[in-house]
Coordinates of C-alpha atoms in Angstrom, one line a residue:
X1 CA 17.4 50.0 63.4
X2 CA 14.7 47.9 65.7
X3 CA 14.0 49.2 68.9
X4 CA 11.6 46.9 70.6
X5 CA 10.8 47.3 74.5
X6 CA 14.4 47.9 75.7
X7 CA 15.2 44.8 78.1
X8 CA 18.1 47.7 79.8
X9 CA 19.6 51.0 78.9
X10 CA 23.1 49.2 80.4
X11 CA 26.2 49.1 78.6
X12 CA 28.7 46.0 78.0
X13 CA 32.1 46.1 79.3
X14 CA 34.8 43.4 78.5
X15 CA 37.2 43.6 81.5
X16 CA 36.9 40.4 83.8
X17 CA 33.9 39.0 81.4
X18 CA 34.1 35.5 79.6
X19 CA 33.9 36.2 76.2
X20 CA 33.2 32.6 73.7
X21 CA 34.1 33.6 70.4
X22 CA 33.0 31.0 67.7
X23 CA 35.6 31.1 64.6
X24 CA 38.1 32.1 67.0
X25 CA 41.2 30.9 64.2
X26 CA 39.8 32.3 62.0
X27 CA 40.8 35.4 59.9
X28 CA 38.0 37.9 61.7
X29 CA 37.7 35.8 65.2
X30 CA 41.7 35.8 65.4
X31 CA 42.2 39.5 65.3
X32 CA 38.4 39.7 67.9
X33 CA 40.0 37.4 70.4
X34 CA 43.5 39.7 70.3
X35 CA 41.7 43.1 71.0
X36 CA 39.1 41.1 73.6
X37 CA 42.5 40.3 75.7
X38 CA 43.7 43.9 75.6
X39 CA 40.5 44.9 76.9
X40 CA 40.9 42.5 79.7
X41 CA 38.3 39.6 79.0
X42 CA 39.2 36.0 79.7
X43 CA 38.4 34.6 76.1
X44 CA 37.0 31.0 75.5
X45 CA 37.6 30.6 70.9
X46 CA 35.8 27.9 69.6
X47 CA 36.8 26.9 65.9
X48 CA 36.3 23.4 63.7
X49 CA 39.7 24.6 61.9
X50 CA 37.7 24.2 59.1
X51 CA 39.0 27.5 57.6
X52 CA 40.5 28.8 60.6
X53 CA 44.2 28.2 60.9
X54 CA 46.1 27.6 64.0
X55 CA 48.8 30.2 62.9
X56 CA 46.3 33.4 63.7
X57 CA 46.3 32.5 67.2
X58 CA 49.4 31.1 68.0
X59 CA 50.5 33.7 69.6
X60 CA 47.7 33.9 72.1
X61 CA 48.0 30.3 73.3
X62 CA 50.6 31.5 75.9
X63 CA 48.1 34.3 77.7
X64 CA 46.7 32.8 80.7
X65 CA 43.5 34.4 79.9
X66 CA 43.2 32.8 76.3
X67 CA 41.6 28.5 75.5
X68 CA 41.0 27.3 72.3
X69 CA 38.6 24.7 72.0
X70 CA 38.0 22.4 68.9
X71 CA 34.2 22.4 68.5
X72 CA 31.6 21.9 65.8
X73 CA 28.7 24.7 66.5
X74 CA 26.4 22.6 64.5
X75 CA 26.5 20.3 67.9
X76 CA 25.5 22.1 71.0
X77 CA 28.1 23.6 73.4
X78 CA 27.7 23.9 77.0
X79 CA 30.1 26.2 78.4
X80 CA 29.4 28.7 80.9
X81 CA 30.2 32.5 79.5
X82 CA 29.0 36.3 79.7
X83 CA 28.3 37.0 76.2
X84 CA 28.8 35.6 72.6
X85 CA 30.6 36.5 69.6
X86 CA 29.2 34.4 66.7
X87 CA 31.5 34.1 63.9
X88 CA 31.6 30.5 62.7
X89 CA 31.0 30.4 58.8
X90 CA 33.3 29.7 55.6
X91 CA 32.6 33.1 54.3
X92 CA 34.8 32.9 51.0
X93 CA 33.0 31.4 47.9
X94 CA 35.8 28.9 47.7
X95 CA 34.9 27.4 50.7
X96 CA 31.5 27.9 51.5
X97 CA 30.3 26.9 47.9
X98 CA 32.7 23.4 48.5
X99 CA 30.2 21.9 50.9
X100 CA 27.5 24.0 50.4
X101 CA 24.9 22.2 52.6
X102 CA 27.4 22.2 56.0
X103 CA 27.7 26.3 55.2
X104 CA 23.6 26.1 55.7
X105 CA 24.2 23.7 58.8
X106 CA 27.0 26.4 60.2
X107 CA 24.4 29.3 59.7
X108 CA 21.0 27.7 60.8
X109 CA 22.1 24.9 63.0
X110 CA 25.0 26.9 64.6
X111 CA 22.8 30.0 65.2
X112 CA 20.3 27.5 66.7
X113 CA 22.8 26.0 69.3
X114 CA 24.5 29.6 70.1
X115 CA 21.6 31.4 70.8
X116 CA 20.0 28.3 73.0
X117 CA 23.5 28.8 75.1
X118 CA 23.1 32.8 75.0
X119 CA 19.4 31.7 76.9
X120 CA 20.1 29.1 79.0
X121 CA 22.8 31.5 80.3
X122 CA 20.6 35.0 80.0
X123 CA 24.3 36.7 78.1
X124 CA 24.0 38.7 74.8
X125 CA 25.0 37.3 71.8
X126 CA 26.3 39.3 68.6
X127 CA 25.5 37.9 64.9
X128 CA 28.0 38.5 62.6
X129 CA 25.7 38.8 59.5
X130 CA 27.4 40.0 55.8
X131 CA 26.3 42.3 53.1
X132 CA 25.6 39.1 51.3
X133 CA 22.0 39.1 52.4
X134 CA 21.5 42.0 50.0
X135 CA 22.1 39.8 47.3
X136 CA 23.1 41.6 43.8
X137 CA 21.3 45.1 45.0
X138 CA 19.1 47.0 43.4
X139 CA 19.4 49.8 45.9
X140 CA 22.6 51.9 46.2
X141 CA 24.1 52.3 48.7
X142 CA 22.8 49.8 50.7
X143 CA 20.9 50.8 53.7
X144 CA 20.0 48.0 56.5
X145 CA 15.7 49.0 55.9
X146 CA 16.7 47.6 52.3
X147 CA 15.2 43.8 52.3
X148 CA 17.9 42.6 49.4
X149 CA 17.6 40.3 45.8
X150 CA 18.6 37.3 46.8
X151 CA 18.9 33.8 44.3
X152 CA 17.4 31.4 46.9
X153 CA 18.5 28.2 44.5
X154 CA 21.8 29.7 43.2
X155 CA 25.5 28.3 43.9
X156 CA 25.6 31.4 46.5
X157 CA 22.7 30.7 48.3
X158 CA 24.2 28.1 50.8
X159 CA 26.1 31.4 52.7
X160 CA 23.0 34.2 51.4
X161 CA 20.3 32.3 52.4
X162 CA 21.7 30.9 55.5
X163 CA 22.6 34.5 56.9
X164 CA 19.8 35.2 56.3
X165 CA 17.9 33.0 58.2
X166 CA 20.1 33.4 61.1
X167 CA 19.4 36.9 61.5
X168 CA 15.1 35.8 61.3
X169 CA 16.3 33.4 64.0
X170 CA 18.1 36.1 65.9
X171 CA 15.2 39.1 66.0
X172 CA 13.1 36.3 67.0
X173 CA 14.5 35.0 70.0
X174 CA 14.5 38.6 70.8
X175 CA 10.8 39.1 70.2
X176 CA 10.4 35.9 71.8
X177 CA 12.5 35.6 74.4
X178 CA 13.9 39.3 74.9
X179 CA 17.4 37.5 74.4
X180 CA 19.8 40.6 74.0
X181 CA 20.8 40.3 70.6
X182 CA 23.5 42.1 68.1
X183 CA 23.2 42.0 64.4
X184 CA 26.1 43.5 62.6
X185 CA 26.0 43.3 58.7
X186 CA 30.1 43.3 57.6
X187 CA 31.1 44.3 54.3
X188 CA 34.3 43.0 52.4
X189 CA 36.9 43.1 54.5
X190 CA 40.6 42.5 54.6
X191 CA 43.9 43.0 56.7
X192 CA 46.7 40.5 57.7
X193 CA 45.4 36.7 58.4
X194 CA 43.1 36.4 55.5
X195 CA 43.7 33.1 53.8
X196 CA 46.1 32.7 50.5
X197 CA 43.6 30.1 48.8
X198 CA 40.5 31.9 50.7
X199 CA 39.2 32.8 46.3
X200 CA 38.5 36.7 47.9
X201 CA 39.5 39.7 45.5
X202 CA 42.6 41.3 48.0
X203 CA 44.2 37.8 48.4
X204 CA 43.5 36.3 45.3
X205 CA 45.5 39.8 44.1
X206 CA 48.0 40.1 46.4
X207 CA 49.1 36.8 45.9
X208 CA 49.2 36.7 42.4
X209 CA 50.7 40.2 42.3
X210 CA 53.7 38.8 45.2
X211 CA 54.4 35.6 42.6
X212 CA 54.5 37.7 39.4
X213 CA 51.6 35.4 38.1
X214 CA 48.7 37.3 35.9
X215 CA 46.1 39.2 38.2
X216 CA 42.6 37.2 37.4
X217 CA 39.8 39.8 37.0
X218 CA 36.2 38.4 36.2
X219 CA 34.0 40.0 33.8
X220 CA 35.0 43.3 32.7
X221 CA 36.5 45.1 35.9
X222 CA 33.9 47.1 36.0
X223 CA 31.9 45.3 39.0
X224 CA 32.6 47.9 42.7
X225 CA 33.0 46.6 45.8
X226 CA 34.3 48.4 49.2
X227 CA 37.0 47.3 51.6
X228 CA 37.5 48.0 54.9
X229 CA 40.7 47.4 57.3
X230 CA 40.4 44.4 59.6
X231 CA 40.9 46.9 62.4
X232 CA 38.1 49.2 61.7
X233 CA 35.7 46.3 61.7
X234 CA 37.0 44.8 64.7
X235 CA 36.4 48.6 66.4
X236 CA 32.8 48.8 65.0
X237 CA 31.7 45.5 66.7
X238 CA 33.2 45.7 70.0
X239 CA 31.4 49.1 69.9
X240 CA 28.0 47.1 68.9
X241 CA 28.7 44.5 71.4
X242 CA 28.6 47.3 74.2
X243 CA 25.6 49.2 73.4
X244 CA 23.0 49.4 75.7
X245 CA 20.6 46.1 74.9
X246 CA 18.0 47.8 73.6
X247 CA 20.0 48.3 70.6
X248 CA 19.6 45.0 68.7
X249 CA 20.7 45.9 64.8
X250 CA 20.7 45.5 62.1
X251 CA 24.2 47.7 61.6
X252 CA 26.2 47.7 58.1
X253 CA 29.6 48.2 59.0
X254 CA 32.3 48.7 56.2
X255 CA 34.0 51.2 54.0
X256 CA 31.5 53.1 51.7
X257 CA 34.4 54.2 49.4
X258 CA 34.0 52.1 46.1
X259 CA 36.6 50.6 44.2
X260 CA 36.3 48.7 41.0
X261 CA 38.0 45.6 40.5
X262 CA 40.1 46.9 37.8
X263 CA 41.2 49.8 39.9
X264 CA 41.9 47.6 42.6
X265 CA 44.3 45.2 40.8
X266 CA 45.7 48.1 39.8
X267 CA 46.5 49.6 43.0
X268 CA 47.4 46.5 44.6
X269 CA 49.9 46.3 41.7
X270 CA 51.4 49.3 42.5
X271 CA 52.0 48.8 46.2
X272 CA 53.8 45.4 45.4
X273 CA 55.9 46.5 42.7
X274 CA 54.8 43.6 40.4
X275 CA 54.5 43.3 37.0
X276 CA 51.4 40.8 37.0
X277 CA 49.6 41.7 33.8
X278 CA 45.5 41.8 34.3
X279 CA 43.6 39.3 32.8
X280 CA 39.7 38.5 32.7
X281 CA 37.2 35.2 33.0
X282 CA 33.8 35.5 32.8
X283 CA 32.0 36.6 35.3
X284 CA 30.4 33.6 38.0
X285 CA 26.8 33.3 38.3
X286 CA 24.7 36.1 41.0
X287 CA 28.1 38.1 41.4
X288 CA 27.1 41.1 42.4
X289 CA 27.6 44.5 40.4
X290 CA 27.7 46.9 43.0
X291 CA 28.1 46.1 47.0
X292 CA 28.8 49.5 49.2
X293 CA 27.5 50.4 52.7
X294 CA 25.4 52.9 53.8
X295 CA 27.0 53.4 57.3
X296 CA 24.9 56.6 58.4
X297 CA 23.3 54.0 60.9
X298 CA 27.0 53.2 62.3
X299 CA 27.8 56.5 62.5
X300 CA 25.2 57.7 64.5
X301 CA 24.2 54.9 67.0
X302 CA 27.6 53.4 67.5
X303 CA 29.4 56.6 66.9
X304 CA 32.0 54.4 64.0
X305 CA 33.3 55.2 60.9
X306 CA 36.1 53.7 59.0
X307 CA 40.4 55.6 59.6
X308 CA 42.1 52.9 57.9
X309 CA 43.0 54.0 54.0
X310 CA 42.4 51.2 51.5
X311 CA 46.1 52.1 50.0
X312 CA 47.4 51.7 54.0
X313 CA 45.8 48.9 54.6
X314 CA 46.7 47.0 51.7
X315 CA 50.2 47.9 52.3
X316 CA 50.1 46.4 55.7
X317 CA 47.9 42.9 54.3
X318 CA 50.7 42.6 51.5
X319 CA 53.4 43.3 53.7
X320 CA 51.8 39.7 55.7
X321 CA 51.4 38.1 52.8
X322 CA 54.8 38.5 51.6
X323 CA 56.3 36.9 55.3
X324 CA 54.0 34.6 54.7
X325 CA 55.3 33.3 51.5
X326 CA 58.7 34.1 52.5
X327 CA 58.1 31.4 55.6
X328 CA 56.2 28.8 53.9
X329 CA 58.8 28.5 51.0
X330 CA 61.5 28.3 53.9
X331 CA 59.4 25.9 55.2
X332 CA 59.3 23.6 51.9
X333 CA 62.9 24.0 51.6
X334 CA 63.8 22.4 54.7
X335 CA 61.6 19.9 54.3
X336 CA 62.6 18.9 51.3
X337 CA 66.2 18.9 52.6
X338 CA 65.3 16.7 55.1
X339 CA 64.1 14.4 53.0

């Protein structure tokens, strides 16, 4: 935890602030912008629709207090707000590794343009970082004082390399500039709104386990990773975001109780029901072994821990998953009787 010169020991509080949230639509900045309203913010989402989806927030378009904005953070915004949520990446393989050299753009460019915006208007601005900038670990669990092992010319290094950077761009305009800044570092997580064809391990389960198709595992299944309820991470940076400024991050938020993948496909299908067999692929290139949080550092400055069980979480994500199916096959079916 850095604790430079505090700028002011004063907490944040949402009510009656204007809160820009950048990758509003999308799975993360959807379920942000809902619990931003219930605190009584007037929210301002900004999102390309890249890999945000118009369905996460189409119930919010009705609230008086909510815009959406179509906006490229790669090109400067200039909007007049409190403080900034920075969310805008791809942050599934899928889709970052597809146009590799926009992910950068997104990470560098858009961090540039944000945190020129968080100056000009003097607000404090929250990073959301990812374990990714660990790399494949060779320290378990990882603690925030670990630096990481990161490919920088790898297929991953588009999203790795480009949080990285971002975060050396966000403790220095705070060395700099004493620009209030948040860092939180979020570890895999999951709930309703993820994408179907987002390539991550709970979807890419739950959605083969839902259409009795054979659940992919790659390598042997013996590879951990930990999961933590959209909910719970949603809690943990709202409780960042409000620290006093002083407190700048880095903070790993995420569930420290590992799963292998093996043990995950196999619990996911048990919840559904389904009788997907398991099948393997080899194992893509820098895929990390191990990935699990030390959240000590959460716990004590920001007072957070995970409540959300992976078994009751996952029962909630597959119970979206399966309306989701469920509407879009209605949805084919109509159209193709219209037709």
């Amino acid at each position: 935890m850095h604790t430079f010169e505090r700028v002011s020991d004063r907490e944040f509080h949402f009510a009656g602030r204007r809160i820009l949230v950048t990758g509003g639509a999308g799975f993360l900045g959807s379920h942000l912008c809902e619990r931003l309203l219930s605190l009584g913010a007037e929210v301002i989402a900004v999102d390309n629709f890249y890999t945000g989806q118009r369905r996460n927030i189409y119930h919010l378009l009705s609230n008086p207090n909510f815009e959406i904005i179509r906006h490229d953070i790669t090109f400067p915004l200039y909007i007049e707000v409190d403080a900034i949520f920075n969310l805008a990446c791809p942050a599934s393989p899928v889709h970052y590794q597809y146009d590799p050299v926009q992910t950068t753009k997104v990470s560098v460019h858009g961090a540039i343009n944000m945190l020129g915006l968080a100056k000009r208007r003097r607000c404090r601005i929250l990073q959301a970082s990812t374990s990714e900038v660990y790399g494949d670990p060779s320290v378990h669990p990882q603690a925030e004082s670990y630096w990481g092992s990161v490919n920088p010319i790898g297929p991953r290094a588009c999203y790795d390399e480009g949080k990285r950077c971002a975060e050396t761009l966000f403790f220095d305009y705070w060395r700099q500039h004493r620009l209030p800044i948040k860092v939180i570092r979020i570890f895999n997580t999951y709930g309703p709104r993820m994408r179907m064809d987002d390539g991550r391990v709970v979807s890419n389960f739950i959605v083969q386990a839902l259409k009795g198709r054979p659940i992919t595992i790659y390598g042997d299944g013996s590879q951990t990773r930990s999961f933590c309820y959209v909910d719970d991470l949603i809690d943990g940076m709202l409780r960042l975001m409000s620290t006093p400024e002083g407190i700048t991050g880095p903070v790993n938020v995420g569930n420290p109780e590992e799963y292998t993948m093996r043990q995950l496909a196999e619990l996911v299908i048990k919840i559904t029901g389904s009788q997907s067999p398991i099948v393997t692929m080899p194992l893509p290139q820098d895929d990390p072994k191990q990935r699990c949080p030390n959240i000590e550092m959460a716990k004590r400055v920001l007072g957070w821990r995970p409540t959300i069980a992976v078994a009751d979480g996952l029962a909630k994500t597959i119970s979206y998953f399966r309306d989701v199916l469920v509407s879009d096959t209605k949805g084919a079916d109509s159209d193709a009787f219209a037709e």
